[in-house]
Amino acid sequence: MIDYNSKRWERKREHILKRDGYMCQESKRYGKRIDADMVHHIWPADEYPEYAWEDWNLISLANRVHNKMHHRLTKKLTPQGEALRKRTPPPKDKNN
């Protein structure tokens, strides 16, 4: 389980936002420039703890886009979240 209030997460979150230019990467796919304010685990951290801190598994999103990625109550991925996960397979080599 990730402590989203920890210094470690704060540093990782800032790193990912900076990497992505503080822009929502899902909106960018559609030619829209929207500021990102969330970092999303493409492969859910609760189900895949081994991927929780991997840069390739984290993406900057706008809050409204993030809310479309998984159900708030069940925490399960929505069809949109599943589509993103299918487009983002784990690297074959752990050193990537």
Coordinates of N, CA and C in Angstrom, one line a residue:
M1 N 0.8 -1.2 0.0 CA 0.0 0.0 0.0 C 0.9 1.2 0.0
I2 N 0.6 2.2 -0.8 CA 1.3 3.4 -0.9 C 0.8 4.5 0.0
D3 N 1.7 5.1 0.7 CA 1.3 6.2 1.6 C 1.4 7.5 0.7
Y4 N 0.3 8.0 0.3 CA 0.3 9.2 -0.6 C 0.6 10.5 0.1
N5 N 0.8 10.4 1.4 CA 1.3 11.6 2.1 C 2.8 11.5 2.4
S6 N 3.4 10.5 2.0 CA 4.9 10.3 2.3 C 5.7 11.2 1.5
K7 N 6.9 11.5 2.0 CA 7.9 12.3 1.2 C 8.3 11.5 0.0
R8 N 8.4 10.2 0.1 CA 8.8 9.4 -1.1 C 7.8 9.6 -2.2
W9 N 6.5 9.5 -1.9 CA 5.5 9.7 -2.9 C 5.5 11.1 -3.5
E10 N 5.7 12.1 -2.6 CA 5.8 13.5 -3.0 C 6.9 13.7 -4.1
R11 N 8.1 13.1 -3.8 CA 9.2 13.2 -4.7 C 8.9 12.5 -6.0
K12 N 8.3 11.3 -5.9 CA 8.0 10.5 -7.1 C 6.9 11.3 -8.0
R13 N 5.9 11.8 -7.3 CA 4.8 12.5 -8.0 C 5.4 13.7 -8.7
E14 N 6.3 14.5 -8.1 CA 6.9 15.7 -8.7 C 7.7 15.3 -9.9
H15 N 8.5 14.2 -9.7 CA 9.3 13.7 -10.8 C 8.5 13.3 -12.0
I16 N 7.4 12.7 -11.8 CA 6.5 12.3 -13.0 C 5.9 13.5 -13.6
L17 N 5.3 14.4 -12.8 CA 4.7 15.6 -13.3 C 5.7 16.4 -14.2
K18 N 7.0 16.5 -13.6 CA 8.0 17.2 -14.4 C 8.4 16.5 -15.7
R19 N 8.5 15.2 -15.6 CA 8.8 14.4 -16.8 C 7.8 14.6 -17.9
D20 N 6.5 14.7 -17.5 CA 5.4 14.9 -18.4 C 5.1 16.4 -18.8
G21 N 6.0 17.3 -18.3 CA 5.8 18.7 -18.6 C 4.5 19.3 -17.9
Y22 N 4.1 18.7 -16.8 CA 2.9 19.1 -16.0 C 1.7 19.1 -16.9
M23 N 1.6 18.3 -17.9 CA 0.5 18.2 -18.9 C -0.2 16.8 -18.8
C24 N -1.5 16.9 -18.9 CA -2.3 15.6 -18.9 C -1.9 14.8 -20.1
Q25 N -1.3 13.7 -19.9 CA -0.9 12.9 -21.1 C -2.0 12.2 -21.9
E26 N -3.1 11.9 -21.2 CA -4.2 11.3 -21.9 C -4.9 12.4 -22.8
S27 N -5.0 13.6 -22.3 CA -5.6 14.7 -23.1 C -4.7 15.1 -24.3
K28 N -3.4 15.0 -24.0 CA -2.4 15.3 -25.0 C -2.5 14.4 -26.2
R29 N -2.9 13.1 -26.0 CA -3.1 12.2 -27.1 C -4.2 12.7 -28.1
Y30 N -5.1 13.5 -27.6 CA -6.2 14.0 -28.5 C -5.9 15.5 -28.9
G31 N -4.7 15.9 -28.7 CA -4.3 17.3 -29.1 C -4.7 18.4 -28.2
K32 N -5.1 18.0 -27.0 CA -5.6 19.0 -26.0 C -4.4 19.3 -25.0
R33 N -4.2 20.6 -24.6 CA -3.2 20.9 -23.6 C -4.0 21.3 -22.3
I34 N -3.9 20.3 -21.4 CA -4.6 20.5 -20.1 C -3.6 20.2 -19.0
D35 N -3.5 21.1 -18.0 CA -2.6 20.9 -16.9 C -2.9 19.7 -16.2
A36 N -1.9 19.0 -15.7 CA -2.0 17.8 -14.9 C -1.9 18.1 -13.5
D37 N -2.7 17.5 -12.6 CA -2.6 17.7 -11.2 C -2.7 16.4 -10.4
M38 N -2.6 15.3 -11.1 CA -2.6 14.0 -10.5 C -1.6 13.1 -11.2
V39 N -1.1 12.1 -10.5 CA -0.3 11.0 -11.0 C -1.0 9.7 -10.8
H40 N -1.2 9.0 -11.9 CA -2.0 7.8 -11.9 C -1.2 6.5 -12.1
H41 N -1.5 5.5 -11.4 CA -0.8 4.2 -11.6 C -1.6 3.5 -12.7
I42 N -1.0 3.2 -13.8 CA -1.6 2.6 -14.9 C -2.0 1.2 -14.6
W43 N -1.0 0.4 -14.0 CA -1.3 -0.9 -13.4 C -1.5 -0.6 -11.9
P44 N -2.8 -0.8 -11.4 CA -3.1 -0.4 -10.0 C -2.1 -0.9 -9.0
A45 N -1.7 0.0 -8.1 CA -0.7 -0.3 -7.1 C -1.2 -1.4 -6.1
D46 N -2.4 -1.4 -5.8 CA -3.0 -2.4 -4.9 C -2.9 -3.8 -5.5
E47 N -3.1 -3.9 -6.8 CA -3.0 -5.2 -7.5 C -1.6 -5.6 -7.9
Y48 N -0.8 -4.6 -8.2 CA 0.5 -4.8 -8.8 C 1.6 -4.0 -8.0
P49 N 1.8 -4.4 -6.7 CA 2.7 -3.6 -5.9 C 4.1 -3.5 -6.5
E50 N 4.5 -4.5 -7.2 CA 5.8 -4.6 -7.8 C 6.0 -3.5 -8.8
Y51 N 5.0 -2.9 -9.4 CA 5.0 -1.8 -10.3 C 4.8 -0.4 -9.7
A52 N 4.4 -0.4 -8.5 CA 3.9 0.8 -7.9 C 4.9 2.1 -8.0
W53 N 6.2 1.8 -8.0 CA 7.1 2.9 -8.0 C 7.9 3.1 -9.3
E54 N 7.5 2.3 -10.3 CA 8.1 2.3 -11.6 C 7.6 3.5 -12.5
D55 N 8.6 4.3 -13.0 CA 8.2 5.4 -13.8 C 7.3 5.1 -15.0
W56 N 7.6 3.9 -15.6 CA 6.8 3.6 -16.8 C 5.3 3.3 -16.4
N57 N 5.0 3.0 -15.2 CA 3.7 2.7 -14.7 C 2.9 4.0 -14.2
L58 N 3.6 5.1 -14.2 CA 3.0 6.4 -13.7 C 2.8 7.4 -14.8
I59 N 1.6 8.0 -14.8 CA 1.3 9.0 -15.9 C 0.6 10.2 -15.2
S60 N 1.0 11.4 -15.7 CA 0.4 12.6 -15.3 C -1.0 12.8 -16.0
L61 N -2.0 13.1 -15.1 CA -3.4 13.3 -15.6 C -4.0 14.5 -15.0
A62 N -5.0 15.1 -15.7 CA -5.9 16.1 -15.0 C -6.8 15.3 -14.1
N63 N -7.2 15.9 -13.0 CA -8.1 15.3 -12.1 C -9.4 14.7 -12.7
R64 N -10.0 15.5 -13.6 CA -11.2 15.0 -14.3 C -11.0 13.8 -15.1
V65 N -9.8 13.7 -15.8 CA -9.4 12.5 -16.6 C -9.1 11.3 -15.6
H66 N -8.4 11.6 -14.6 CA -8.1 10.6 -13.6 C -9.3 9.9 -13.0
N67 N -10.4 10.7 -12.8 CA -11.6 10.2 -12.3 C -12.3 9.3 -13.3
K68 N -11.9 9.3 -14.5 CA -12.5 8.4 -15.6 C -11.8 7.1 -15.7
M69 N -10.6 7.0 -15.0 CA -9.8 5.8 -15.1 C -10.2 4.7 -14.2
H70 N -10.8 5.0 -13.1 CA -11.2 3.9 -12.2 C -12.4 4.4 -11.4
H71 N -13.2 3.4 -11.0 CA -14.4 3.7 -10.2 C -14.0 4.1 -8.8
R72 N -14.6 5.2 -8.3 CA -14.2 5.7 -7.0 C -14.6 4.8 -5.9
L73 N -15.6 4.0 -6.0 CA -16.0 3.1 -4.9 C -15.3 1.8 -4.9
T74 N -15.3 1.2 -6.1 CA -14.7 -0.2 -6.2 C -13.2 -0.1 -6.4
K75 N -12.7 1.0 -6.9 CA -11.2 1.2 -7.3 C -10.8 0.4 -8.5
K76 N -11.8 -0.3 -9.1 CA -11.5 -1.1 -10.3 C -11.4 -0.2 -11.5
L77 N -10.5 -0.6 -12.5 CA -10.3 0.2 -13.7 C -11.6 0.3 -14.5
T78 N -11.9 1.4 -15.1 CA -13.0 1.5 -16.0 C -12.5 1.0 -17.4
P79 N -13.4 0.9 -18.4 CA -12.9 0.6 -19.7 C -11.8 1.5 -20.2
Q80 N -11.9 2.8 -19.9 CA -10.9 3.7 -20.3 C -9.5 3.4 -19.6
G81 N -9.6 3.1 -18.3 CA -8.4 2.7 -17.6 C -7.8 1.4 -18.1
E82 N -8.7 0.4 -18.4 CA -8.2 -0.8 -19.0 C -7.5 -0.6 -20.3
A83 N -8.1 0.3 -21.1 CA -7.5 0.6 -22.4 C -6.1 1.2 -22.3
L84 N -5.9 2.1 -21.3 CA -4.6 2.6 -21.0 C -3.6 1.5 -20.6
R85 N -4.1 0.7 -19.7 CA -3.3 -0.4 -19.2 C -2.8 -1.3 -20.4
K86 N -3.7 -1.6 -21.3 CA -3.4 -2.5 -22.4 C -2.4 -1.8 -23.3
R87 N -2.4 -0.5 -23.4 CA -1.4 0.2 -24.2 C -0.1 0.4 -23.5
T88 N 0.0 0.0 -22.2 CA 1.2 0.1 -21.4 C 1.7 -1.2 -20.8
P89 N 2.2 -2.1 -21.6 CA 2.7 -3.3 -21.0 C 3.9 -3.1 -20.2
P90 N 4.1 -4.0 -19.2 CA 5.4 -3.9 -18.4 C 6.6 -4.2 -19.3
P91 N 7.7 -3.5 -19.0 CA 8.9 -3.8 -19.8 C 9.3 -5.2 -19.7
K92 N 9.9 -5.8 -20.7 CA 10.4 -7.2 -20.6 C 11.6 -7.3 -19.7
D93 N 12.4 -6.2 -19.7 CA 13.6 -6.2 -18.9 C 13.4 -5.2 -17.7
K94 N 13.5 -5.7 -16.5 CA 13.3 -4.9 -15.3 C 14.2 -3.7 -15.2
N95 N 15.3 -3.7 -16.0 CA 16.3 -2.6 -15.9 C 15.9 -1.4 -16.8
N96 N 14.7 -1.5 -17.5 CA 14.2 -0.4 -18.3 C 13.5 0.7 -17.5

